[in-house]
Tab-separated table of C-alpha atoms and ligand atoms in Angstrom:
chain	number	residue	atom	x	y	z
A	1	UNK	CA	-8.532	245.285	190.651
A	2	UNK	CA	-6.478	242.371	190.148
A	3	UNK	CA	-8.576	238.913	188.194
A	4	UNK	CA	-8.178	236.147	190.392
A	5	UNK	CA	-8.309	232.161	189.264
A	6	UNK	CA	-8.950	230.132	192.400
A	7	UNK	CA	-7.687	226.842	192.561
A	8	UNK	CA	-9.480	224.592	195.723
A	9	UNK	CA	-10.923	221.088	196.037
A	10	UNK	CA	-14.863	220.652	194.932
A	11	UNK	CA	-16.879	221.945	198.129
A	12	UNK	CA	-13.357	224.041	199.928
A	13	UNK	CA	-15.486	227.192	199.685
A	14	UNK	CA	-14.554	229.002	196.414
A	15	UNK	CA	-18.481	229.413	195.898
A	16	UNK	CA	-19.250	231.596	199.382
A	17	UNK	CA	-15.622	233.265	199.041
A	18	UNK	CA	-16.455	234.726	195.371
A	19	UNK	CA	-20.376	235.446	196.970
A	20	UNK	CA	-18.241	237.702	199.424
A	21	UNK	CA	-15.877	239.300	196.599
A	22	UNK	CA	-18.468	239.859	194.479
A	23	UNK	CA	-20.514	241.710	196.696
A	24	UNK	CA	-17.808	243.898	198.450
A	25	UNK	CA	-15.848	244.561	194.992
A	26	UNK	CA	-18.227	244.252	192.617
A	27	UNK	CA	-15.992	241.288	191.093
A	28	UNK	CA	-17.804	239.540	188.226
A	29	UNK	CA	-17.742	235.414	188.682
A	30	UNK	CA	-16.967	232.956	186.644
A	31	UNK	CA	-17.881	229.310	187.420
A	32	UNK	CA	-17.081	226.921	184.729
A	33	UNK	CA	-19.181	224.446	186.539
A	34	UNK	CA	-22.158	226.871	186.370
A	35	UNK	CA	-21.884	227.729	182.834
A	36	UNK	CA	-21.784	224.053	182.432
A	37	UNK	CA	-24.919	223.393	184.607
A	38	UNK	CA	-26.792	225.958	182.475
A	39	UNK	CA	-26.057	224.227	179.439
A	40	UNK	CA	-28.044	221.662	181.122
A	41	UNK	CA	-30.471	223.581	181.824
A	42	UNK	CA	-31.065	224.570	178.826
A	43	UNK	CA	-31.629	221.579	177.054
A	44	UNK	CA	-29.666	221.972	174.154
A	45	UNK	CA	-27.952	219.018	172.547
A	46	UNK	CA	-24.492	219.900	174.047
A	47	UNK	CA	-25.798	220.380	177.916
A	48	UNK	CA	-27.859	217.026	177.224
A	49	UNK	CA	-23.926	214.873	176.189
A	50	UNK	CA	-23.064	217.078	179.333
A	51	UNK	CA	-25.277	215.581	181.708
A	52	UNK	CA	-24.067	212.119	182.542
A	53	UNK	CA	-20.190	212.918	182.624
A	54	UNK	CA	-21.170	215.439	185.202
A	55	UNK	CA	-23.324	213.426	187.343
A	56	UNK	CA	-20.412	210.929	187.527
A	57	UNK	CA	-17.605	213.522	188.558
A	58	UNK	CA	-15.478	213.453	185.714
A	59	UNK	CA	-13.946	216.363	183.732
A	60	UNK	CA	-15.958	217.882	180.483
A	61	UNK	CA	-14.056	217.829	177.513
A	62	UNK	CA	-11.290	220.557	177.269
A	63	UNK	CA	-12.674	221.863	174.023
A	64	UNK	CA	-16.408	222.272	175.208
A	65	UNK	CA	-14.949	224.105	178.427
A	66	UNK	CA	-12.969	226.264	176.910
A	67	UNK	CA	-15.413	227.688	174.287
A	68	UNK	CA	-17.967	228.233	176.769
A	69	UNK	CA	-15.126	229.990	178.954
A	70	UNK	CA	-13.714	231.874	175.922
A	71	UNK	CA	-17.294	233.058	174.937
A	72	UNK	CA	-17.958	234.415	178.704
A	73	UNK	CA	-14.464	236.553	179.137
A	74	UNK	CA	-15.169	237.972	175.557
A	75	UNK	CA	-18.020	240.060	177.029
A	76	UNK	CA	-16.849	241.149	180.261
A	77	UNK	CA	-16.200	244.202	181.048
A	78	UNK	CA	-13.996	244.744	184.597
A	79	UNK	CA	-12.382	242.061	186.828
A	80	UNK	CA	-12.921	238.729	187.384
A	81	UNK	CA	-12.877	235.278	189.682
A	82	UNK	CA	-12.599	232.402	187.658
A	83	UNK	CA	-13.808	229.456	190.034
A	84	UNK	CA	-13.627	225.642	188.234
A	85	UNK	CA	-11.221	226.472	185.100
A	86	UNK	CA	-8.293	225.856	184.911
A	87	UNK	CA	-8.338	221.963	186.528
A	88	UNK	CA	-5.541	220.609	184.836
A	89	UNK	CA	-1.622	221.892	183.643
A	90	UNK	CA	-3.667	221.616	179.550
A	91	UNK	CA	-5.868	223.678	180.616
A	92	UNK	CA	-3.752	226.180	182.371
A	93	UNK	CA	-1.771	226.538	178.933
A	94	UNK	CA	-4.458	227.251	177.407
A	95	UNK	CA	-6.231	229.840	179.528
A	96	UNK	CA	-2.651	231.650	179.404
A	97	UNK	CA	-2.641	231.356	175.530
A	98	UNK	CA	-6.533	233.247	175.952
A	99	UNK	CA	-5.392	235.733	178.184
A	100	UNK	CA	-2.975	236.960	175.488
A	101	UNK	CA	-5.421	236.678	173.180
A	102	UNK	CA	-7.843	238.790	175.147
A	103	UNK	CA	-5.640	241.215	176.431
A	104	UNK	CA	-6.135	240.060	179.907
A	105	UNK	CA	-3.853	240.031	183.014
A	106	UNK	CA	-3.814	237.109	185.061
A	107	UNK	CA	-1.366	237.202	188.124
A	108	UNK	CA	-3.219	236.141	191.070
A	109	UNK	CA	-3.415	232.269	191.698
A	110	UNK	CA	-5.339	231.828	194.561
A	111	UNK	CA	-4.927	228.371	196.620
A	112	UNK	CA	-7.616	227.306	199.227
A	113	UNK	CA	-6.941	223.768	200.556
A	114	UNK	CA	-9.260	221.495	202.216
A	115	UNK	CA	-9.037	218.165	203.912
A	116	UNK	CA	-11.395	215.525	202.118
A	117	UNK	CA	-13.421	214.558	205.017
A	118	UNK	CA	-14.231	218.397	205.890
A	119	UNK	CA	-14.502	218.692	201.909
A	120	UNK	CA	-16.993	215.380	201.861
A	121	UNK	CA	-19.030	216.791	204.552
A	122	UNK	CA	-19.784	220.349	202.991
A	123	UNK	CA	-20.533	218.757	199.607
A	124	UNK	CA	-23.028	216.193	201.141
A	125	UNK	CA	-24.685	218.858	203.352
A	126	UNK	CA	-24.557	221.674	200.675
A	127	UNK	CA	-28.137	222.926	199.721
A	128	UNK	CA	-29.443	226.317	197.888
A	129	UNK	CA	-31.865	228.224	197.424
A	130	UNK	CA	-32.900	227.971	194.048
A	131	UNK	CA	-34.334	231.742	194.043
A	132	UNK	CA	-32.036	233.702	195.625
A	133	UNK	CA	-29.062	231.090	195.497
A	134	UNK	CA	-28.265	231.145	199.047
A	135	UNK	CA	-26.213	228.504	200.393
A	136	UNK	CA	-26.630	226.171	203.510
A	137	UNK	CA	-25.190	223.460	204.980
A	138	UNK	CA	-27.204	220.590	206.892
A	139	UNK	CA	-24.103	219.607	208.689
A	140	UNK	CA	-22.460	222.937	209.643
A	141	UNK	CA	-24.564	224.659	213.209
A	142	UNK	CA	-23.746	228.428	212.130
A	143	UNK	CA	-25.243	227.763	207.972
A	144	UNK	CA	-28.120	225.324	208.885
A	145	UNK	CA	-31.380	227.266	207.987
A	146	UNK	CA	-33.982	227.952	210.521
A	147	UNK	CA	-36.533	225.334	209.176
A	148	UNK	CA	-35.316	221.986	208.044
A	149	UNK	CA	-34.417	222.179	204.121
A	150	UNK	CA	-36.672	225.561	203.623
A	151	UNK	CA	-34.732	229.112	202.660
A	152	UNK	CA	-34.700	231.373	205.417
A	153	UNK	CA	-35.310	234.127	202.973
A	154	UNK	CA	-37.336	232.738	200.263
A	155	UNK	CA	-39.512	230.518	202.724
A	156	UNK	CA	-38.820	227.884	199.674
A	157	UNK	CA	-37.396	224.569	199.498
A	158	UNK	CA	-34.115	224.231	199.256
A	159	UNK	CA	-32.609	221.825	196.534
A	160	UNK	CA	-29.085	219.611	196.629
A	161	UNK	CA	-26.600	219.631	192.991
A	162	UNK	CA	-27.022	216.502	191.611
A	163	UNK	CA	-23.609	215.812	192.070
A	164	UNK	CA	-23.085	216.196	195.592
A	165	UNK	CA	-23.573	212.835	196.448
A	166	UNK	CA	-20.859	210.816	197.975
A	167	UNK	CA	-20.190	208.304	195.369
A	168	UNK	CA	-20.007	211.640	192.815
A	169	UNK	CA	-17.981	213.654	195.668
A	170	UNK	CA	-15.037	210.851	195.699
A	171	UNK	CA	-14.630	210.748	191.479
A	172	UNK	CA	-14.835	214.327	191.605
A	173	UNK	CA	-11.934	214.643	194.703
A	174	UNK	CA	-9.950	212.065	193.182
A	175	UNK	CA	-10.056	213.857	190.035
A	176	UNK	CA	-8.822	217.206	191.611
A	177	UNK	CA	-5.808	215.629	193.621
A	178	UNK	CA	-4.549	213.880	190.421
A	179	UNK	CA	-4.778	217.124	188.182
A	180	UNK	CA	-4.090	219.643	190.623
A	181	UNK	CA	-0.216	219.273	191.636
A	182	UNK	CA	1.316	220.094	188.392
A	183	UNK	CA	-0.937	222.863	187.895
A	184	UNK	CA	0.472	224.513	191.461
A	185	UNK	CA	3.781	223.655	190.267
A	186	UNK	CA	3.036	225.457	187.222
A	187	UNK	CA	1.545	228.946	188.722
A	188	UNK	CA	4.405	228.859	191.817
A	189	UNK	CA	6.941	228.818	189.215
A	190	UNK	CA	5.587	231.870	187.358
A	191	UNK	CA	5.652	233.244	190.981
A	192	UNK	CA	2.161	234.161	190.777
A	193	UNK	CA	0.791	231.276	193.389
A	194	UNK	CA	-0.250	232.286	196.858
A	195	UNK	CA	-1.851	229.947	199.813
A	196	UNK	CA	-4.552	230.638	201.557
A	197	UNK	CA	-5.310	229.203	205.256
A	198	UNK	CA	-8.756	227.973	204.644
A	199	UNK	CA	-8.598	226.311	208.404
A	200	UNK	CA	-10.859	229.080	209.947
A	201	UNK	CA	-13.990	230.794	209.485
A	202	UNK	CA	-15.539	232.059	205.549
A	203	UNK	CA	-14.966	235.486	207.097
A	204	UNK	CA	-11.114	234.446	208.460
A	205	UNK	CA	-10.390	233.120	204.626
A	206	UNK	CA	-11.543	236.024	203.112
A	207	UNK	CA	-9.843	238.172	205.563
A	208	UNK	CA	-6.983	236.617	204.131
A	209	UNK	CA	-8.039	237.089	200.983
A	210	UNK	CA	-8.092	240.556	200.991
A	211	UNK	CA	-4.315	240.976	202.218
A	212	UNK	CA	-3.443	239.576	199.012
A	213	UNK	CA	-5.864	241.284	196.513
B	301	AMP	P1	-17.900	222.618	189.778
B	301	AMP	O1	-19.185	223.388	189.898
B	301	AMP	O2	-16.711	223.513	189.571
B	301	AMP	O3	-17.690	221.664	190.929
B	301	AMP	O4	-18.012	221.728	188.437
B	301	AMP	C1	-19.021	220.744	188.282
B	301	AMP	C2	-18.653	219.790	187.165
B	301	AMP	O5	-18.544	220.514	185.929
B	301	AMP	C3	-17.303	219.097	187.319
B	301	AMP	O6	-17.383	217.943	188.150
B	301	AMP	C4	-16.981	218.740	185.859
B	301	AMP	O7	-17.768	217.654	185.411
B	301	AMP	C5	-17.486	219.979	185.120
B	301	AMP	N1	-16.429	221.033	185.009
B	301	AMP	C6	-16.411	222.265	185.588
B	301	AMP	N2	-15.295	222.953	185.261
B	301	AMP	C7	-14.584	222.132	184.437
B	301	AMP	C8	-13.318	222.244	183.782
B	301	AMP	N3	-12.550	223.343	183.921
B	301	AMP	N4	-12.909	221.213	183.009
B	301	AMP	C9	-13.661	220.106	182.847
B	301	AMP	N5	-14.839	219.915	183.468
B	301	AMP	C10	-15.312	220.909	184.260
């Protein structure tokens, strides 16, 4: 199986579409933004200097990123979806310089786009379950849960990311459209870039998906 880095805006649906990889291929899935969130978590020192730069939308440093990432992809075994990493052309250097490193092959770019008021609206309305990590969307008919805010599973309540407010959602958009057109640039020209129509259903997208994996 080919490793896959998706590139998207915040909220375009890399989280469900790796949920749906995962599961069928037994993918393993990196989120950057998770491994940041459970440095948070966790309480240490580091996730506690994390805490406010993420609540505002801006990008972590490259050198805490990158360690965490490095120390993940040094104990996986099989192939993966990074989701989150790389955001900017620095960062795409790098992870190239890693792969070497690592022995790894990277050579599918994957590219879901995503207006920003569609984007907005999926952040805003995004809650999950914190037990089984289902996703919902207050906004969206066909992923609203049966009972207002409460998993349809878990019979629990369902919780919002702290940084899916709308204030948070603009920095963080902002900060993707600025960073993100060299880094196409910089995957097309290695000829390993390929776009997704993300204009349909989760199921259409991966669909689509799968034609290229
Ligand atoms: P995400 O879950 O991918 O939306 O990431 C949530 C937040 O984590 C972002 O808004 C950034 O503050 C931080 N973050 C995640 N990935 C990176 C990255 N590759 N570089 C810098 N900051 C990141």
């Amino acid at each position: 199986m080919k490793n896959i880095i998706f590139i998207a805006p915040p909220a375009a649906g890399k989280g469900t579409q790796s949920d749906l990889l995962v599961k069928k291929y037994g993918y393993s899935h990196i989120s950057t933004g998770d491994l940041l969130r459970s440095e948070v978590a966790s309480g240490s020192e580091l996730g506690n200097s994390l805490k406010d730069i993420m609540a505002s939308g801006s990008l972590v440093s490259d050198e805490i990123v990158t360690t965490l990432l490095k120390n993940k992809l040094s104990t996986l075994d099989g192939a993966f979806i990074l989701d989150g990493y790389p955001r900017t052309l620095e960062q795409a250097k790098t992870l190239s310089n890693l792969a070497k490193e690592l022995g790894i092959v990277l050579d599918t770019v994957l590219y879901l786009d995503m207006d920003s008021v569609t984007a907005m609206k999926r952040a805003v309305g995004r809650i999950t379950c914190p037990s089984c990590k289902r996703g919902y969307n207050k906004y969206f008919d066909e992923v609203k849960p049966k009972l207002e805010n409460i998993c349809d599973d878990c019979n629990i309540q369902l919780e919002s990311r702290s940084d899916d407010t709308e204030e948070t959602f603009k920095t963080r958009f902002n900060t993707y459209i600025e960073n993100t057109e060299p880094l196409l640039k910089y995957y097309k020209d290695l000829g390993i870039l390929y776009m997704i129509d993300n204009s349909g259903t989760p199921q259409s997208t991966f669909e689509k998906i799968e034609e290229v994996i």
